Amino acid sequence: MVEKKKIRKAVFPVAGLGTRFLPATKAVPKEMLTVVDKPVIQYVVDEAAEAGIEHFVFVTGRGKGVIEDYFDIQFELEQMLRERNKNAELTLLTNILPKAGTASFTRQQVPLGLGHAVWCARDIVGDEPFAVLLPDMIMTGDNKSCLKGMVELYDQSGGNVLAVEECAPELAHRYGIVAPGEEIGNGFRIIDMVEKPAKGTQPSNYFINGRYILQPEIFTLLETQERGAGNEIQLTDSMLKLLKQQDFTAYPFRGETYDTGAKDGFILANLAFALQREDIRPLIEGPLKDIIAKMG
Ligand code: UTP
């Protein structure tokens, strides 16, 4: 069993090109697209904070500077709000600011893949286990956040922890799929992983939903990781190598994940999050039903 150190740091890889959401993502990073009234990245940072993360590491790229600005003070705007006594709005802005010194930004100059983006965070993370949150995957539906549940399981299991969810069998070929072994706490040991298995060959219907707790040895493996699927340096390929040396445990998340990097996932996320809001649901529920009825 690998030594259990506290999960203090989280990596947010935000350097991808977002080609599935063009033209919207030509000039606006997909992580800054809005779900109800917050950019997608805010949901994921809030999730990490709820799980006890103390340091937020953003791996950014070309055209992503606005993400750094979003987590910085906006002096003129705040001054204006103060002068106009817009205190609620001012508090809203203050609340989203990470504490001084708790956010780091590094660059992935060329988007060579998720594995490469995570590797770019190696010096900031250092020699300790850390979380990775894919910022375009956001979740609803459980009474605690996905990463919080993972950290609780990690406190029992140690090692590496991946969040998984069940998908319809006919959709398994789209995802990274894990093969389950013995039960561990409220999760199970992972004995194998396959990235996008050929239709009908998947070892289970549990897909990796975009949340990871990884041991720092992953960086050594990523350093020499050759390109894989899509000609990109894949995180899954290095995780498969790490699986031969260390334990991996799956945390079955009981909520719903939305892939906001895809148009359908983004629209569904907006509907799901809006319908959960007491201030918005009454305004949209009726009109939504009308639209569906009219469209047939
Ligand atoms: P995706 O495959 O969703 O990202 O990667 P993408 O390349 O931006 O999207 P499409 O497929 O072209 O629409 C998952 C996560 O990994 C990040 C992305 O920003 C996203 O959050 N990523 C991906 C990087 O940071 N760097 C990369 O080289 C690739």
Tab-separated table of C-alpha atoms and ligand atoms in Angstrom:
chain	number	residue	atom	x	y	z
A	1	MET	CA	0.000	0.000	0.000
A	2	VAL	CA	1.318	3.437	-0.975
A	3	GLU	CA	1.726	5.981	1.863
A	4	LYS	CA	-1.346	8.220	2.334
A	5	LYS	CA	-0.468	11.898	2.076
A	6	LYS	CA	-3.165	14.588	2.117
A	7	ILE	CA	-4.476	15.699	-1.296
A	8	ARG	CA	-3.599	19.400	-1.233
A	9	LYS	CA	-3.191	20.311	-4.885
A	10	ALA	CA	-5.460	20.022	-7.899
A	11	VAL	CA	-4.496	20.344	-11.553
A	12	PHE	CA	-6.930	21.830	-14.062
A	13	PRO	CA	-5.794	21.155	-17.637
A	14	VAL	CA	-7.329	24.010	-19.634
A	15	ALA	CA	-5.036	24.074	-22.672
A	16	GLY	CA	-7.156	22.017	-25.102
A	17	LEU	CA	-8.364	23.478	-28.387
A	18	GLY	CA	-12.079	22.803	-27.881
A	19	THR	CA	-12.611	21.865	-31.523
A	20	ARG	CA	-15.912	20.120	-30.760
A	21	PHE	CA	-17.445	23.468	-29.837
A	22	LEU	CA	-16.336	25.685	-32.694
A	23	PRO	CA	-17.043	28.440	-33.584
A	24	ALA	CA	-18.000	29.344	-29.960
A	25	THR	CA	-14.502	28.408	-28.752
A	26	LYS	CA	-12.590	30.307	-31.459
A	27	ALA	CA	-12.031	33.341	-29.205
A	28	VAL	CA	-13.532	32.195	-25.872
A	29	PRO	CA	-12.011	29.209	-24.021
A	30	LYS	CA	-14.579	26.447	-23.551
A	31	GLU	CA	-13.872	26.590	-19.810
A	32	MET	CA	-15.264	30.166	-19.807
A	33	LEU	CA	-18.574	29.255	-21.464
A	34	THR	CA	-21.424	29.915	-19.063
A	35	VAL	CA	-23.622	27.331	-17.386
A	36	VAL	CA	-26.561	29.357	-16.003
A	37	ASP	CA	-24.575	32.289	-14.533
A	38	LYS	CA	-21.045	30.987	-13.906
A	39	PRO	CA	-18.262	29.933	-16.240
A	40	VAL	CA	-17.764	26.185	-16.347
A	41	ILE	CA	-14.328	26.473	-14.683
A	42	GLN	CA	-15.923	28.002	-11.569
A	43	TYR	CA	-18.013	24.858	-10.925
A	44	VAL	CA	-14.894	22.713	-11.026
A	45	VAL	CA	-12.810	25.016	-8.808
A	46	ASP	CA	-15.713	25.105	-6.292
A	47	GLU	CA	-15.808	21.295	-6.335
A	48	ALA	CA	-12.072	21.153	-5.592
A	49	ALA	CA	-12.383	23.692	-2.759
A	50	GLU	CA	-15.259	21.667	-1.236
A	51	ALA	CA	-12.958	18.621	-1.265
A	52	GLY	CA	-10.319	20.481	0.771
A	53	ILE	CA	-7.937	21.417	-2.050
A	54	GLU	CA	-5.555	24.188	-0.965
A	55	HIS	CA	-3.643	24.939	-4.173
A	56	PHE	CA	-5.148	25.278	-7.655
A	57	VAL	CA	-2.836	24.607	-10.610
A	58	PHE	CA	-4.046	25.700	-14.037
A	59	VAL	CA	-2.296	24.386	-17.144
A	60	THR	CA	-3.216	27.021	-19.693
A	61	GLY	CA	-2.313	27.584	-23.321
A	62	ARG	CA	-2.571	30.076	-26.141
A	63	GLY	CA	-5.741	32.196	-25.978
A	64	LYS	CA	-6.580	31.120	-22.416
A	65	GLY	CA	-5.362	34.297	-20.653
A	66	VAL	CA	-8.928	35.258	-19.787
A	67	ILE	CA	-9.030	32.323	-17.323
A	68	GLU	CA	-6.150	33.880	-15.383
A	69	ASP	CA	-7.911	37.268	-15.480
A	70	TYR	CA	-11.122	35.674	-14.199
A	71	PHE	CA	-9.341	34.528	-11.027
A	72	ASP	CA	-7.711	37.933	-10.511
A	73	ILE	CA	-8.985	41.169	-8.998
A	74	GLN	CA	-10.850	43.480	-11.422
A	75	PHE	CA	-9.997	46.780	-9.810
A	76	GLU	CA	-12.068	49.212	-11.928
A	77	LEU	CA	-15.175	47.037	-11.824
A	78	GLU	CA	-14.961	46.539	-8.058
A	79	GLN	CA	-14.394	50.270	-7.516
A	80	MET	CA	-17.486	51.033	-9.600
A	81	LEU	CA	-19.602	48.507	-7.685
A	82	ARG	CA	-18.409	50.025	-4.396
A	83	GLU	CA	-19.342	53.545	-5.528
A	84	ARG	CA	-22.801	52.330	-6.554
A	85	ASN	CA	-23.347	50.356	-3.321
A	86	LYS	CA	-23.785	47.123	-5.233
A	87	ASN	CA	-22.633	45.077	-2.259
A	88	ALA	CA	-24.136	41.736	-3.228
A	89	GLU	CA	-22.327	41.833	-6.593
A	90	LEU	CA	-19.114	42.900	-4.885
A	91	THR	CA	-19.302	39.967	-2.470
A	92	LEU	CA	-19.914	37.631	-5.413
A	93	LEU	CA	-16.674	38.807	-7.045
A	94	THR	CA	-14.670	38.640	-3.827
A	95	ASN	CA	-15.882	35.110	-3.072
A	96	ILE	CA	-14.537	33.645	-6.306
A	97	LEU	CA	-10.997	34.919	-5.745
A	98	PRO	CA	-8.556	32.234	-4.642
A	99	LYS	CA	-6.543	33.302	-1.587
A	100	ALA	CA	-3.270	35.050	-2.459
A	101	GLY	CA	-0.618	32.514	-3.419
A	102	THR	CA	-2.983	29.562	-3.782
A	103	ALA	CA	-3.372	29.621	-7.583
A	104	SER	CA	-0.575	28.806	-10.017
A	105	PHE	CA	-0.620	29.056	-13.784
A	106	THR	CA	1.720	27.202	-16.087
A	107	ARG	CA	1.697	26.866	-19.867
A	108	GLN	CA	1.385	23.953	-22.212
A	109	GLN	CA	2.757	25.700	-25.290
A	110	VAL	CA	1.563	23.011	-27.695
A	111	PRO	CA	-1.602	20.979	-26.954
A	112	LEU	CA	0.025	17.553	-27.230
A	113	GLY	CA	-2.667	15.805	-25.210
A	114	LEU	CA	-4.102	15.502	-21.702
A	115	GLY	CA	-1.160	13.415	-20.452
A	116	HIS	CA	1.271	16.086	-21.602
A	117	ALA	CA	-0.843	18.841	-20.004
A	118	VAL	CA	-0.771	17.039	-16.629
A	119	TRP	CA	3.004	16.514	-16.980
A	120	CYS	CA	3.406	20.306	-17.436
A	121	ALA	CA	2.267	20.694	-13.782
A	122	ARG	CA	5.015	18.408	-12.386
A	123	ASP	CA	7.224	21.095	-10.818
A	124	ILE	CA	4.320	22.891	-9.167
A	125	VAL	CA	2.816	19.660	-7.811
A	126	GLY	CA	6.146	18.176	-6.684
A	127	ASP	CA	6.439	14.875	-4.852
A	128	GLU	CA	2.927	14.443	-3.463
A	129	PRO	CA	-0.373	12.895	-4.591
A	130	PHE	CA	-2.687	15.318	-6.343
A	131	ALA	CA	-6.074	15.604	-7.993
A	132	VAL	CA	-6.805	16.224	-11.669
A	133	LEU	CA	-10.174	17.680	-12.642
A	134	LEU	CA	-11.165	17.931	-16.294
A	135	PRO	CA	-12.763	21.362	-16.308
A	136	ASP	CA	-15.254	20.616	-19.055
A	137	MET	CA	-16.876	17.803	-17.029
A	138	ILE	CA	-19.321	19.114	-14.426
A	139	MET	CA	-21.568	17.143	-12.138
A	140	THR	CA	-24.920	17.280	-10.361
A	141	GLY	CA	-27.093	14.988	-8.384
A	142	ASP	CA	-25.158	13.640	-5.418
A	143	ASN	CA	-25.304	15.189	-1.952
A	144	LYS	CA	-21.518	15.599	-1.921
A	145	SER	CA	-19.170	16.613	-4.699
A	146	CYS	CA	-17.444	13.932	-6.727
A	147	LEU	CA	-13.914	14.883	-5.611
A	148	LYS	CA	-14.973	15.021	-1.947
A	149	GLY	CA	-16.262	11.447	-2.180
A	150	MET	CA	-13.016	10.413	-3.869
A	151	VAL	CA	-10.872	11.994	-1.150
A	152	GLU	CA	-12.910	10.117	1.500
A	153	LEU	CA	-12.306	6.832	-0.336
A	154	TYR	CA	-8.609	7.698	-0.796
A	155	ASP	CA	-8.342	8.161	2.991
A	156	GLN	CA	-9.183	4.430	3.255
A	157	SER	CA	-7.557	3.020	0.122
A	158	GLY	CA	-4.508	5.231	-0.496
A	159	GLY	CA	-2.896	4.828	-3.917
A	160	ASN	CA	-4.648	6.215	-6.987
A	161	VAL	CA	-8.414	6.815	-7.173
A	162	LEU	CA	-10.507	7.352	-10.318
A	163	ALA	CA	-14.154	8.397	-10.329
A	164	VAL	CA	-16.348	6.248	-12.542
A	165	GLU	CA	-19.958	6.181	-13.638
A	166	GLU	CA	-22.019	3.586	-15.487
A	167	CYS	CA	-22.892	4.278	-19.116
A	168	ALA	CA	-25.221	2.512	-21.521
A	169	PRO	CA	-23.286	-0.479	-22.969
A	170	GLU	CA	-23.639	0.849	-26.526
A	171	LEU	CA	-21.818	4.071	-25.510
A	172	ALA	CA	-18.821	2.415	-23.798
A	173	HIS	CA	-16.663	2.731	-26.934
A	174	ARG	CA	-16.577	6.541	-26.430
A	175	TYR	CA	-14.864	6.423	-23.026
A	176	GLY	CA	-11.985	5.172	-20.907
A	177	ILE	CA	-13.427	2.028	-19.266
A	178	VAL	CA	-12.193	0.230	-16.136
A	179	ALA	CA	-12.340	-3.485	-15.281
A	180	PRO	CA	-13.588	-4.026	-11.694
A	181	GLY	CA	-11.951	-6.261	-9.071
A	182	GLU	CA	-12.678	-6.706	-5.335
A	183	GLU	CA	-14.730	-4.197	-3.313
A	184	ILE	CA	-12.793	-1.575	-1.296
A	185	GLY	CA	-14.925	0.552	1.067
A	186	ASN	CA	-17.683	2.028	-1.091
A	187	GLY	CA	-15.582	1.527	-4.238
A	188	PHE	CA	-13.699	-1.280	-5.973
A	189	ARG	CA	-10.191	-2.165	-7.073
A	190	ILE	CA	-9.412	-1.466	-10.744
A	191	ILE	CA	-7.629	-4.393	-12.395
A	192	ASP	CA	-7.455	-3.051	-15.948
A	193	MET	CA	-8.330	-0.010	-18.068
A	194	VAL	CA	-9.069	0.397	-21.775
A	195	GLU	CA	-9.295	3.663	-23.657
A	196	LYS	CA	-12.246	3.637	-26.076
A	197	PRO	CA	-12.749	-0.160	-26.343
A	198	ALA	CA	-14.043	-1.565	-29.657
A	199	LYS	CA	-17.840	-1.984	-29.549
A	200	GLY	CA	-18.905	-4.981	-27.460
A	201	THR	CA	-15.425	-5.661	-26.007
A	202	GLN	CA	-15.629	-3.478	-22.880
A	203	PRO	CA	-14.772	-5.209	-19.576
A	204	SER	CA	-17.580	-3.246	-17.811
A	205	ASN	CA	-19.750	-0.187	-18.368
A	206	TYR	CA	-17.860	1.924	-15.808
A	207	PHE	CA	-16.332	4.934	-17.555
A	208	ILE	CA	-13.751	7.338	-16.107
A	209	ASN	CA	-15.705	10.587	-15.664
A	210	GLY	CA	-12.899	13.176	-15.520
A	211	ARG	CA	-11.772	13.142	-11.876
A	212	TYR	CA	-8.494	11.547	-10.793
A	213	ILE	CA	-6.354	11.263	-7.658
A	214	LEU	CA	-2.868	10.295	-8.774
A	215	GLN	CA	0.437	9.531	-7.124
A	216	PRO	CA	3.419	11.654	-8.263
A	217	GLU	CA	5.107	8.631	-9.924
A	218	ILE	CA	2.729	9.307	-12.837
A	219	PHE	CA	5.016	12.217	-13.844
A	220	THR	CA	8.011	9.929	-14.438
A	221	LEU	CA	5.858	7.739	-16.680
A	222	LEU	CA	4.405	10.735	-18.542
A	223	GLU	CA	7.888	12.063	-19.212
A	224	THR	CA	8.613	9.214	-21.627
A	225	GLN	CA	5.047	8.504	-22.711
A	226	GLU	CA	4.822	8.090	-26.479
A	227	ARG	CA	1.798	9.390	-28.378
A	228	GLY	CA	-1.292	7.182	-28.373
A	229	ALA	CA	-4.913	7.525	-29.542
A	230	GLY	CA	-5.517	10.632	-31.658
A	231	ASN	CA	-1.711	11.066	-31.903
A	232	GLU	CA	-1.856	12.672	-28.432
A	233	ILE	CA	0.065	11.902	-25.230
A	234	GLN	CA	-2.686	10.134	-23.305
A	235	LEU	CA	-3.007	10.123	-19.506
A	236	THR	CA	-4.679	6.688	-19.651
A	237	ASP	CA	-1.585	5.121	-21.271
A	238	SER	CA	0.622	6.217	-18.363
A	239	MET	CA	-2.050	5.227	-15.816
A	240	LEU	CA	-2.007	1.724	-17.334
A	241	LYS	CA	1.737	1.537	-16.686
A	242	LEU	CA	1.267	2.841	-13.122
A	243	LEU	CA	-1.424	0.183	-12.550
A	244	LYS	CA	1.364	-2.430	-12.792
A	245	GLN	CA	3.203	-0.755	-9.872
A	246	GLN	CA	0.485	0.729	-7.640
A	247	ASP	CA	-3.144	0.244	-6.581
A	248	PHE	CA	-5.963	1.982	-8.417
A	249	THR	CA	-9.398	2.197	-6.773
A	250	ALA	CA	-12.645	3.243	-8.478
A	251	TYR	CA	-15.080	5.617	-6.785
A	252	PRO	CA	-18.551	5.047	-8.291
A	253	PHE	CA	-20.058	8.531	-8.452
A	254	ARG	CA	-23.821	8.465	-7.955
A	255	GLY	CA	-24.701	11.715	-9.716
A	256	GLU	CA	-24.696	12.812	-13.331
A	257	THR	CA	-21.733	14.139	-15.343
A	258	TYR	CA	-22.164	16.566	-18.239
A	259	ASP	CA	-19.469	16.991	-20.869
A	260	THR	CA	-19.739	20.717	-21.518
A	261	GLY	CA	-17.025	20.444	-24.173
A	262	ALA	CA	-19.695	18.923	-26.441
A	263	LYS	CA	-22.705	20.915	-27.651
A	264	ASP	CA	-25.337	18.469	-26.362
A	265	GLY	CA	-23.630	18.081	-22.971
A	266	PHE	CA	-23.365	21.854	-22.626
A	267	ILE	CA	-27.066	22.428	-23.350
A	268	LEU	CA	-28.115	19.598	-21.012
A	269	ALA	CA	-25.860	20.989	-18.260
A	270	ASN	CA	-27.510	24.382	-18.579
A	271	LEU	CA	-30.969	22.822	-18.320
A	272	ALA	CA	-30.054	20.535	-15.411
A	273	PHE	CA	-28.321	23.254	-13.375
A	274	ALA	CA	-31.054	25.819	-14.126
A	275	LEU	CA	-33.819	23.391	-13.103
A	276	GLN	CA	-32.026	22.841	-9.778
A	277	ARG	CA	-32.135	26.544	-8.977
A	278	GLU	CA	-35.114	27.724	-6.948
A	279	ASP	CA	-34.861	31.214	-8.454
A	280	ILE	CA	-34.784	30.007	-12.053
A	281	ARG	CA	-36.841	26.809	-12.213
A	282	PRO	CA	-40.232	28.566	-11.891
A	283	LEU	CA	-39.241	30.952	-14.701
A	284	ILE	CA	-38.314	28.271	-17.225
A	285	GLU	CA	-40.219	25.087	-16.430
A	286	GLY	CA	-43.496	26.130	-18.106
A	287	PRO	CA	-41.894	27.784	-21.166
A	288	LEU	CA	-39.631	24.743	-21.614
A	289	LYS	CA	-42.629	22.402	-21.692
A	290	ASP	CA	-44.331	24.771	-24.180
A	291	ILE	CA	-41.295	24.741	-26.470
A	292	ILE	CA	-41.174	20.935	-26.442
A	293	ALA	CA	-44.936	20.700	-27.050
A	294	LYS	CA	-44.777	23.175	-29.954
A	295	MET	CA	-41.784	21.464	-31.564
A	296	GLY	CA	-43.635	18.126	-31.390
B	1	UTP	P1	-10.588	17.224	-24.537
B	1	UTP	O1	-10.309	16.123	-25.473
B	1	UTP	O2	-11.980	17.425	-24.074
B	1	UTP	O3	-10.089	18.631	-25.010
B	1	UTP	O4	-9.569	17.129	-23.330
B	1	UTP	P2	-9.989	19.442	-26.301
B	1	UTP	O5	-8.863	18.962	-27.135
B	1	UTP	O6	-9.956	20.846	-25.816
B	1	UTP	O7	-11.411	19.252	-26.990
B	1	UTP	P3	-11.867	18.889	-28.442
B	1	UTP	O8	-11.905	17.392	-28.455
B	1	UTP	O9	-10.903	19.503	-29.411
B	1	UTP	O10	-13.226	19.526	-28.530
B	1	UTP	C1	-9.926	16.998	-21.966
B	1	UTP	C2	-9.314	18.110	-21.141
B	1	UTP	O11	-7.909	18.154	-21.299
B	1	UTP	C3	-7.466	19.439	-21.683
B	1	UTP	C4	-8.682	20.119	-22.280
B	1	UTP	O12	-8.597	21.527	-22.083
B	1	UTP	C5	-9.828	19.489	-21.528
B	1	UTP	O13	-10.097	20.167	-20.325
B	1	UTP	N1	-6.355	19.315	-22.634
B	1	UTP	C6	-6.468	18.473	-23.678
B	1	UTP	C7	-5.214	20.058	-22.435
B	1	UTP	O14	-5.104	20.852	-21.466
B	1	UTP	N2	-4.198	19.933	-23.315
B	1	UTP	C8	-4.261	19.092	-24.381
B	1	UTP	O15	-3.266	19.012	-25.132
B	1	UTP	C9	-5.423	18.356	-24.565
